[in-house]
Amino acid sequence: AQRVTQPEKLLSVFKGAPVELKCNYSYSGSPELFWYVQYSRQRLQLLLRHISRESIKGFTADLNKGETSFHLKKPFAQEEDSAMYYCALAEGSNYKLTFGKGTLLTVNP
Amino acid sequence: GAVVSQHPSRVICKSGTSVKIECRSLDFQATTMFWYRQFPKKSLMLMATSNEGSKATYEQGVEKDKFLINHASLTLSTLTVTSAHPEDSSFYICSAARAGRGHEQYFGPGTRLTVT
């Protein structure tokens, strides 16, 4: 069975500080991983996917198969980054996603 | 592009009645749609996977006779909560997988169901 673990429920940083949201997974196959973000009173939206290897809103995430991790990083956090972040793992051909429990990021002024 | 809508956004119903929630992909065809339930301050719980023209696949522990899912077209899926009880009160979210975009899902804004 696959599983996604986000060890931090809450993460608080100051504006301009680096931020890292942790995500670890367990999956027997070749993983496809995503980060989704939910800003206050908004719908869940895709932030980035590992196969794209892109940077969105200054965020990057690298898949580390050895450590089975997909941590989300940003060198300088902004107040508008405050949101709920979910790591998700895709399963097989039916497009199911397994979500972690989420990390609430608060960026303080 | 890739917008998913849900209707209604909020509904209050009496215990024992049924309520239907619609999920539409507005500008793309969805090969697969998903229904989730989100509890306060908790993650999304996948309830079922819905493919157009076939029966939905329910996750373990989700009562298929209580949560009826119909996927009538490539742009519409409905979730009907039958004989609702107060414990069914929750935030229900749908998402749609876009053809050719692999596992990427686009989420609706959610429907807040309150059963009194």
Coordinates of N, CA and C in Angstrom, one line a residue, chain A residues 15-81:
Chain A
K15 N 9.0 36.1 7.2 CA 9.2 36.6 5.8 C 10.6 36.7 5.5
G16 N 11.0 36.2 4.3 CA 12.4 36.2 3.9 C 13.2 35.0 4.3
A17 N 12.7 34.2 5.2 CA 13.4 33.1 5.7 C 13.2 31.9 4.7
P18 N 14.2 30.9 4.7 CA 13.9 29.8 3.8 C 12.9 28.9 4.5
V19 N 12.2 28.1 3.6 CA 11.2 27.2 4.1 C 11.3 25.9 3.4
E20 N 11.1 24.8 4.2 CA 11.1 23.5 3.6 C 9.9 22.7 4.2
L21 N 9.0 22.2 3.4 CA 7.9 21.4 3.8 C 8.3 20.0 3.5
K22 N 8.2 19.1 4.5 CA 8.7 17.7 4.3 C 7.6 16.8 3.8
C23 N 8.0 15.9 2.9 CA 7.1 14.9 2.4 C 7.9 13.6 2.2
N24 N 7.4 12.5 2.8 CA 8.0 11.2 2.5 C 7.0 10.3 2.0
Y25 N 7.4 9.3 1.2 CA 6.4 8.4 0.6 C 6.9 7.0 0.7
S26 N 5.9 6.1 0.6 CA 6.2 4.7 0.5 C 5.4 4.2 -0.7
Y27 N 6.1 3.6 -1.6 CA 5.4 3.1 -2.8 C 6.3 2.1 -3.5
S28 N 5.8 1.0 -3.9 CA 6.6 -0.1 -4.5 C 6.9 0.2 -6.0
G29 N 6.2 1.0 -6.6 CA 6.4 1.2 -8.0 C 7.2 2.5 -8.3
S30 N 7.1 3.0 -9.5 CA 7.8 4.3 -9.8 C 6.8 5.4 -9.5
P31 N 7.2 6.3 -8.6 CA 6.3 7.3 -8.1 C 6.1 8.5 -9.0
E32 N 4.9 9.0 -8.9 CA 4.6 10.3 -9.5 C 4.1 11.2 -8.4
L33 N 4.8 12.2 -8.1 CA 4.5 13.0 -6.9 C 4.1 14.5 -7.3
F34 N 3.3 15.0 -6.4 CA 2.7 16.4 -6.6 C 2.7 17.1 -5.3
W35 N 2.8 18.4 -5.4 CA 2.4 19.3 -4.3 C 1.2 20.1 -4.7
Y36 N 0.2 20.1 -3.9 CA -1.0 20.9 -4.0 C -1.0 22.0 -2.9
V37 N -1.6 23.1 -3.2 CA -1.7 24.2 -2.2 C -3.2 24.6 -2.2
Q38 N -3.6 25.0 -0.9 CA -4.9 25.5 -0.7 C -4.8 26.8 0.1
Y39 N -5.0 27.9 -0.6 CA -5.0 29.2 0.1 C -6.3 29.4 0.8
S40 N -6.3 30.3 1.8 CA -7.5 30.5 2.6 C -8.8 30.8 1.7
R41 N -9.8 30.0 1.9 CA -11.1 30.2 1.2 C -11.0 29.9 -0.3
Q42 N -10.0 29.2 -0.7 CA -9.9 28.9 -2.1 C -9.8 27.4 -2.3
R43 N -10.0 27.0 -3.5 CA -9.9 25.6 -3.8 C -8.5 25.1 -3.9
L44 N -8.4 23.8 -3.8 CA -7.1 23.1 -3.9 C -6.6 23.3 -5.3
Q45 N -5.3 23.6 -5.4 CA -4.7 23.8 -6.8 C -3.3 23.2 -6.9
L46 N -3.0 22.7 -8.0 CA -1.7 22.1 -8.3 C -0.6 23.2 -8.2
L47 N 0.4 22.9 -7.4 CA 1.6 23.8 -7.3 C 2.7 23.3 -8.2
L48 N 3.1 22.1 -8.1 CA 4.0 21.5 -9.0 C 4.0 20.0 -9.0
R49 N 4.6 19.4 -10.0 CA 4.6 18.0 -10.1 C 6.1 17.6 -10.4
H50 N 6.5 16.5 -9.9 CA 8.0 16.2 -10.0 C 8.5 16.0 -11.4
I51 N 7.6 15.5 -12.3 CA 8.1 15.2 -13.6 C 8.3 16.5 -14.4
S52 N 7.8 17.6 -14.0 CA 7.9 18.8 -14.7 C 9.3 19.5 -14.4
R53 N 9.8 19.2 -13.2 CA 11.0 19.8 -12.7 C 11.1 21.3 -12.9
E54 N 10.0 21.9 -12.6 CA 9.9 23.4 -12.7 C 9.8 24.1 -11.4
S55 N 9.9 25.4 -11.4 CA 9.8 26.2 -10.2 C 8.6 27.0 -10.4
I56 N 7.7 26.9 -9.4 CA 6.4 27.7 -9.4 C 6.4 28.6 -8.2
K57 N 6.2 29.9 -8.4 CA 6.1 30.8 -7.3 C 7.4 30.7 -6.4
G58 N 8.5 30.4 -7.0 CA 9.7 30.3 -6.3 C 9.9 28.9 -5.5
F59 N 8.9 28.1 -5.6 CA 9.0 26.8 -5.0 C 9.6 25.7 -5.9
T60 N 10.4 24.8 -5.3 CA 11.0 23.7 -6.0 C 10.8 22.5 -5.2
A61 N 10.8 21.3 -5.8 CA 10.8 20.1 -5.1 C 11.5 19.0 -5.9
D62 N 12.4 18.3 -5.2 CA 13.2 17.3 -5.9 C 12.8 15.9 -5.4
L63 N 12.6 15.0 -6.3 CA 12.3 13.7 -5.9 C 13.6 13.0 -5.5
N64 N 13.7 12.5 -4.3 CA 14.9 11.7 -3.9 C 14.5 10.3 -3.6
K65 N 14.7 9.4 -4.6 CA 14.2 8.0 -4.5 C 15.0 7.3 -3.4
G66 N 16.2 7.6 -3.1 CA 17.0 7.0 -2.1 C 16.4 7.2 -0.7
E67 N 16.0 8.5 -0.5 CA 15.4 8.8 0.8 C 13.8 8.8 0.7
T68 N 13.3 8.4 -0.4 CA 11.8 8.4 -0.6 C 11.2 9.7 -0.1
S69 N 11.8 10.8 -0.6 CA 11.3 12.1 -0.2 C 11.0 13.0 -1.4
F70 N 10.1 14.0 -1.1 CA 9.8 15.0 -2.1 C 9.5 16.3 -1.4
H71 N 10.5 16.8 -0.8 CA 10.4 18.0 0.1 C 10.2 19.2 -0.8
L72 N 9.4 20.1 -0.3 CA 9.1 21.4 -1.0 C 9.9 22.5 -0.4
K73 N 10.6 23.3 -1.3 CA 11.5 24.3 -0.7 C 11.3 25.6 -1.4
K74 N 11.6 26.7 -0.6 CA 11.6 28.0 -1.2 C 12.6 28.8 -0.4
P75 N 13.6 29.5 -1.1 CA 14.7 30.1 -0.4 C 14.2 31.3 0.5
F76 N 13.2 32.1 0.0 CA 12.8 33.3 0.7 C 11.3 33.3 0.8
A77 N 10.7 33.0 1.9 CA 9.3 32.9 2.0 C 8.6 34.3 2.0
Q78 N 7.4 34.3 1.4 CA 6.6 35.5 1.4 C 5.3 35.3 2.2
E79 N 4.8 36.4 2.6 CA 3.5 36.3 3.4 C 2.4 35.6 2.6
E80 N 2.4 35.9 1.3 CA 1.4 35.3 0.5 C 1.5 33.8 0.3
D81 N 2.6 33.3 0.8 CA 2.8 31.8 0.7 C 2.1 31.1 1.8

